[in-house]
XYZ file of C-alpha atoms in Angstrom:
370
model
C 0.028 0.083 -0.078
C 2.831 2.094 0.866
C 4.351 1.562 -2.572
C 1.150 1.926 -4.198
C 0.674 5.679 -2.443
C 4.076 6.678 -3.379
C 3.735 5.578 -6.999
C 0.483 7.661 -7.175
C 2.263 10.876 -5.431
C 4.949 10.050 -8.043
C 2.685 10.135 -11.080
C 1.055 13.395 -9.928
C 4.641 14.837 -9.394
C 5.559 13.925 -13.150
C 2.485 15.106 -14.191
C 2.776 18.448 -12.796
C 6.203 18.759 -13.915
C 5.199 18.062 -17.176
C 2.397 20.632 -16.965
C 5.017 23.130 -15.577
C 7.630 22.334 -18.404
C 4.274 23.056 -21.133
C 3.565 26.141 -19.526
C 7.174 27.318 -19.371
C 7.680 26.576 -23.331
C 4.300 28.281 -23.896
C 5.585 31.483 -21.972
C 8.796 31.265 -24.143
C 7.223 30.617 -27.102
C 5.218 33.730 -26.541
C 8.080 35.870 -25.383
C 9.842 34.881 -28.557
C 7.105 35.889 -30.836
C 6.736 39.352 -28.822
C 10.541 39.931 -29.301
C 10.661 39.238 -32.856
C 7.421 41.110 -34.391
C 7.982 44.341 -35.855
C 4.663 45.352 -33.926
C 5.322 47.349 -30.713
C 3.333 45.738 -27.628
C 3.092 47.036 -24.317
C 0.889 45.505 -21.406
C -0.308 46.738 -18.258
C -1.887 45.642 -15.163
C -5.446 46.586 -14.326
C -4.096 49.641 -12.437
C -2.303 50.896 -15.793
C 1.124 50.194 -14.501
C 2.988 48.972 -17.236
C 4.429 45.089 -17.262
C 6.156 44.196 -20.373
C 7.286 46.561 -23.154
C 8.752 44.237 -26.425
C 11.896 45.499 -28.556
C 9.696 46.943 -30.979
C 7.809 49.204 -28.731
C 11.323 50.251 -27.222
C 12.484 51.046 -30.609
C 9.225 53.173 -31.466
C 8.641 55.157 -28.261
C 12.695 55.337 -28.033
C 12.200 53.747 -24.544
C 14.004 51.376 -22.423
C 12.173 48.573 -20.424
C 13.487 49.114 -17.309
C 12.551 52.582 -17.497
C 8.871 51.809 -18.077
C 8.165 48.761 -16.208
C 6.078 49.532 -12.925
C 4.961 53.225 -14.026
C 1.827 54.179 -14.955
C 1.224 54.873 -18.708
C -0.032 58.287 -17.924
C 3.534 58.709 -17.253
C 5.150 56.968 -19.779
C 2.980 58.267 -22.255
C 3.476 61.896 -21.429
C -0.431 62.500 -20.860
C 0.064 66.598 -20.607
C 1.340 66.221 -24.525
C -0.194 63.207 -25.752
C -3.834 63.680 -24.601
C -5.747 61.810 -27.281
C -3.838 58.331 -26.552
C -4.267 58.460 -22.891
C -7.958 59.508 -23.338
C -8.203 56.726 -25.254
C -6.862 54.157 -22.841
C -8.869 55.718 -20.053
C -11.735 54.684 -22.526
C -10.902 51.210 -22.944
C -10.738 50.622 -19.066
C -14.059 52.873 -18.638
C -15.964 50.817 -21.592
C -14.291 47.680 -21.490
C -14.085 48.096 -25.105
C -10.990 47.787 -27.748
C -10.333 51.396 -29.036
C -8.506 52.400 -32.350
C -6.850 55.430 -33.567
C -4.968 55.384 -37.130
C -2.477 58.282 -38.280
C -2.044 59.600 -34.743
C 0.637 61.941 -33.949
C 2.339 61.301 -31.034
C 4.609 63.363 -29.047
C 8.310 61.482 -28.050
C 9.142 64.649 -26.609
C 7.554 68.538 -27.290
C 10.562 68.601 -30.194
C 10.233 65.554 -31.395
C 7.104 63.369 -32.899
C 5.997 59.829 -34.559
C 3.190 58.582 -36.625
C 1.375 55.642 -35.081
C -1.280 53.337 -35.561
C -2.739 52.340 -32.129
C -4.754 49.413 -30.798
C -5.587 49.133 -26.984
C -7.662 45.839 -25.953
C -8.726 45.124 -22.595
C -7.071 41.424 -21.379
C -9.964 39.223 -19.506
C -9.973 36.001 -17.617
C -11.947 33.125 -18.578
C -14.494 34.570 -15.638
C -14.315 37.689 -17.127
C -12.243 39.457 -14.712
C -9.875 42.571 -15.918
C -6.031 41.326 -16.200
C -5.265 44.337 -17.665
C -4.586 46.024 -21.047
C -2.289 45.576 -24.196
C -1.525 48.502 -26.612
C -0.335 47.227 -29.867
C 1.543 49.998 -31.834
C 2.581 50.299 -35.541
C 5.049 52.802 -36.590
C 4.083 54.571 -39.717
C 6.546 57.550 -39.711
C 8.250 56.034 -42.722
C 5.090 55.652 -44.476
C 3.914 58.799 -43.699
C 7.196 60.782 -44.912
C 7.030 58.521 -48.330
C 3.102 59.521 -48.492
C 4.083 63.323 -48.480
C 7.103 63.008 -50.744
C 4.426 61.411 -53.672
C 1.690 64.069 -52.851
C 4.042 66.524 -54.443
C 3.739 64.906 -57.559
C 0.080 63.297 -57.638
C -3.012 63.643 -55.667
C -3.457 61.796 -52.306
C -5.829 59.048 -54.113
C -3.021 58.385 -56.603
C -0.142 58.309 -53.640
C -2.397 56.003 -51.830
C -2.889 53.496 -55.142
C 0.809 53.337 -55.928
C 1.811 52.907 -52.125
C -0.722 49.748 -52.200
C 0.716 48.500 -55.251
C 4.539 47.942 -54.040
C 5.290 46.152 -57.516
C 4.913 49.571 -59.169
C 7.797 51.246 -57.057
C 10.627 48.754 -59.136
C 12.209 49.593 -62.155
C 10.479 48.939 -65.730
C 7.749 50.276 -67.877
C 4.489 49.516 -69.296
C 3.122 50.491 -72.609
C -0.187 52.921 -71.621
C -2.659 55.287 -73.437
C -2.208 58.493 -71.996
C -2.748 62.606 -72.369
C 0.546 64.129 -72.197
C 0.303 68.457 -71.222
C 3.414 70.319 -71.894
C 3.114 74.285 -70.510
C 5.976 76.675 -70.904
C 6.780 80.480 -70.339
C 7.335 82.583 -73.733
C 10.452 84.478 -73.889
C 11.743 82.905 -70.567
C 15.414 83.461 -71.549
C 14.999 87.203 -72.044
C 13.472 87.369 -68.537
C 16.398 85.358 -67.080
C 18.876 88.041 -68.416
C 16.901 90.724 -67.513
C 16.241 90.043 -63.848
C 18.161 88.974 -61.042
C 18.325 85.086 -60.273
C 16.760 85.690 -56.929
C 13.934 87.413 -58.483
C 13.441 84.519 -61.298
C 13.393 81.830 -59.043
C 10.417 83.499 -56.858
C 8.724 84.113 -60.118
C 9.145 80.208 -61.180
C 7.961 79.140 -57.748
C 4.874 81.257 -57.881
C 4.362 80.097 -61.476
C 4.651 76.412 -60.425
C 2.416 76.747 -57.440
C -0.156 78.320 -59.331
C -0.266 75.380 -62.426
C 0.444 72.362 -60.098
C -2.921 72.985 -58.314
C -4.969 72.776 -61.754
C -2.761 69.407 -62.493
C -3.995 67.907 -59.043
C -7.503 69.286 -59.602
C -8.329 67.162 -62.249
C -6.247 64.296 -60.933
C -3.347 64.478 -63.482
C 0.387 63.619 -62.619
C 3.250 65.965 -62.252
C 5.709 64.563 -64.290
C 8.804 66.868 -64.001
C 9.774 70.389 -64.432
C 12.185 71.247 -67.082
C 13.680 74.663 -66.443
C 10.412 77.111 -66.633
C 8.051 73.931 -68.286
C 5.965 71.790 -66.670
C 5.144 68.380 -67.742
C 1.935 66.436 -66.648
C 0.463 63.301 -67.252
C -3.396 62.060 -67.463
C -3.746 58.199 -67.305
C -0.738 57.234 -65.518
C -0.155 55.744 -62.804
C -3.943 55.678 -62.363
C -6.016 56.131 -65.676
C -9.649 57.348 -65.781
C -12.091 56.964 -68.688
C -12.077 60.555 -69.705
C -8.397 61.350 -69.182
C -8.312 63.702 -72.111
C -11.101 65.935 -71.014
C -9.319 66.037 -67.721
C -5.989 67.402 -69.639
C -7.673 69.852 -71.550
C -9.989 71.193 -68.823
C -6.668 71.576 -66.657
C -5.157 73.201 -69.560
C -7.805 75.945 -69.618
C -7.985 75.983 -65.898
C -3.848 76.812 -66.159
C -5.002 79.549 -68.420
C -7.307 81.029 -65.820
C -5.085 80.821 -63.011
C -2.302 82.734 -65.334
C -4.841 85.353 -65.691
C -4.914 85.493 -61.518
C -1.205 85.500 -61.552
C -0.626 88.276 -63.841
C -3.103 90.436 -62.375
C -1.384 89.748 -59.026
C 1.963 90.468 -60.826
C 0.919 93.602 -62.631
C -0.423 94.974 -58.977
C 3.082 94.730 -57.765
C 4.547 96.858 -60.934
C 6.253 93.482 -62.327
C 5.445 92.592 -65.870
C 2.942 89.853 -66.870
C 4.194 86.654 -68.577
C 2.548 84.715 -71.367
C 2.621 80.844 -71.777
C 1.716 78.260 -74.423
C 0.034 74.419 -73.717
C 0.634 71.585 -75.853
C -1.523 68.660 -75.310
C -1.112 65.107 -77.200
C -2.905 61.773 -76.521
C -1.072 58.390 -77.758
C 0.919 55.406 -76.737
C 3.958 55.824 -74.256
C 6.025 53.451 -71.984
C 5.270 54.488 -68.314
C 7.447 53.280 -65.562
C 10.430 53.757 -63.217
C 13.781 54.752 -65.194
C 17.314 54.750 -63.702
C 18.905 52.435 -61.380
C 17.953 50.880 -58.044
C 19.704 53.768 -56.415
C 17.961 56.539 -58.036
C 14.905 56.356 -60.393
C 12.149 58.457 -61.831
C 8.919 57.718 -62.533
C 8.243 59.264 -66.029
C 6.942 58.399 -69.749
C 8.736 58.355 -72.853
C 7.461 58.012 -76.337
C 6.343 59.884 -79.362
C 3.315 61.444 -77.677
C 5.641 63.369 -75.191
C 8.033 64.822 -78.420
C 4.632 65.885 -80.237
C 3.023 67.719 -77.029
C 6.355 69.592 -76.428
C 6.528 70.394 -80.256
C 2.726 71.446 -80.087
C 3.422 73.670 -77.053
C 6.191 75.335 -79.096
C 3.983 76.414 -81.803
C 1.273 78.003 -80.041
C 3.422 81.456 -80.088
C 2.353 81.391 -83.758
C -1.626 81.383 -83.068
C -3.936 83.122 -81.098
C -4.950 79.775 -79.234
C -2.624 79.287 -76.647
C -3.725 75.433 -75.937
C -2.891 73.519 -79.059
C -3.543 69.458 -79.394
C -3.434 66.963 -81.882
C -6.027 65.011 -83.726
C -6.433 62.191 -81.287
C -7.321 64.636 -78.281
C -9.676 66.582 -80.637
C -11.413 63.332 -81.400
C -11.808 62.444 -77.952
C -13.153 66.124 -76.759
C -14.426 68.161 -79.485
C -18.074 67.563 -77.948
C -16.935 69.374 -74.636
C -15.057 72.459 -75.831
C -15.003 75.055 -78.457
C -12.508 73.635 -80.539
C -11.296 74.745 -83.987
C -8.792 73.146 -86.661
C -5.807 75.332 -87.205
C -4.710 73.758 -90.235
C -1.646 71.534 -90.645
C 1.990 72.138 -89.472
C 5.357 70.615 -90.305
C 6.406 69.277 -87.067
C 10.005 68.280 -86.348
C 10.693 64.478 -85.723
C 7.447 63.812 -88.194
C 7.432 62.604 -91.710
C 3.893 63.935 -92.482
C 2.436 67.390 -91.428
C 0.131 67.226 -88.610
C -2.954 68.417 -88.056
C -3.476 70.955 -85.337
C -6.311 72.149 -83.198
C -6.838 74.349 -80.528
C -9.345 76.428 -77.971
C -10.746 79.519 -79.141
C -12.112 80.745 -76.193
C -11.372 84.953 -75.635
C -11.486 84.526 -71.561
C -8.383 82.235 -72.051
C -6.383 83.115 -75.048
C -4.956 86.734 -73.708
C -3.644 86.260 -70.475
C -0.705 88.254 -70.679
C -2.611 91.426 -71.546
C -2.032 93.768 -68.658
C -5.721 93.547 -66.842
C -7.079 97.031 -66.410
């Protein structure tokens, strides 16, 4: 009987040891996961005293675990300058429900901030008793910086779609049908010779700021600045069924913006400027060109060259918005278009039919507005 009782006790001890080892293994496994993931995880007890801070959270918050564990979340997360985060934590405590905020600007100090997505979740036992809280954090600071950079060239909607399609960020190109817009300041060389460089830079900055608004207004993509010229594309990286109409509407809007721009310049005693705009619809290759270290998103093709040539020809016509027959066929029912004849264009064997917009409200933007 003694041996039997001993065997039972030994069996229980061995079983408990095995269960203990399993618990330790699970604990180590969970800790290994927390230490490996890129998402920041902070846990706090029911009194909101921090119990753990994984390496990712330490990196995101620029915080050593030993300086946070045992302290209140309000103290660690600087409640005086991060009211929203601490209010979300308090709301989770009050309601017992998870709380989420996106693109939250969190102050690490009064002079340094990061952008994060935050999820705050209550921890409960099987009997529904509160065990504490988990704060899950994703650092999106670099993503926000990239978004900010992209938004200088395209609308926010386009930038978001480009970021979602990571494959579009590599080298290479695809064939697409697009509408190209070229705009250039007339007699810019003469202006550059006549006025100081600082004044020319100020002129360009003010002028480009006015023109870019028109491009983004109709969801165009700013391809590049070439000296005093602006090149925009409609149809890539995001295509719309009415891209040619958007391009022509942009050109008209740019002429109206030019009038307002000249009105401001004349009121300041400065000379008005004139521009020309060329549009061409056609097939191009669009994509990232360059090297893995430095690349530019651009378009290449005959349509680009022709749009540039048409812009140059606009100085010979009262109409300052010129386009090819492909654009005309797609927009003739939307705008007051007129055929201006055929012209010999550099790089083309055959003469090119030229069309334009004849609208007195947008034709004479360089006239002193009085």
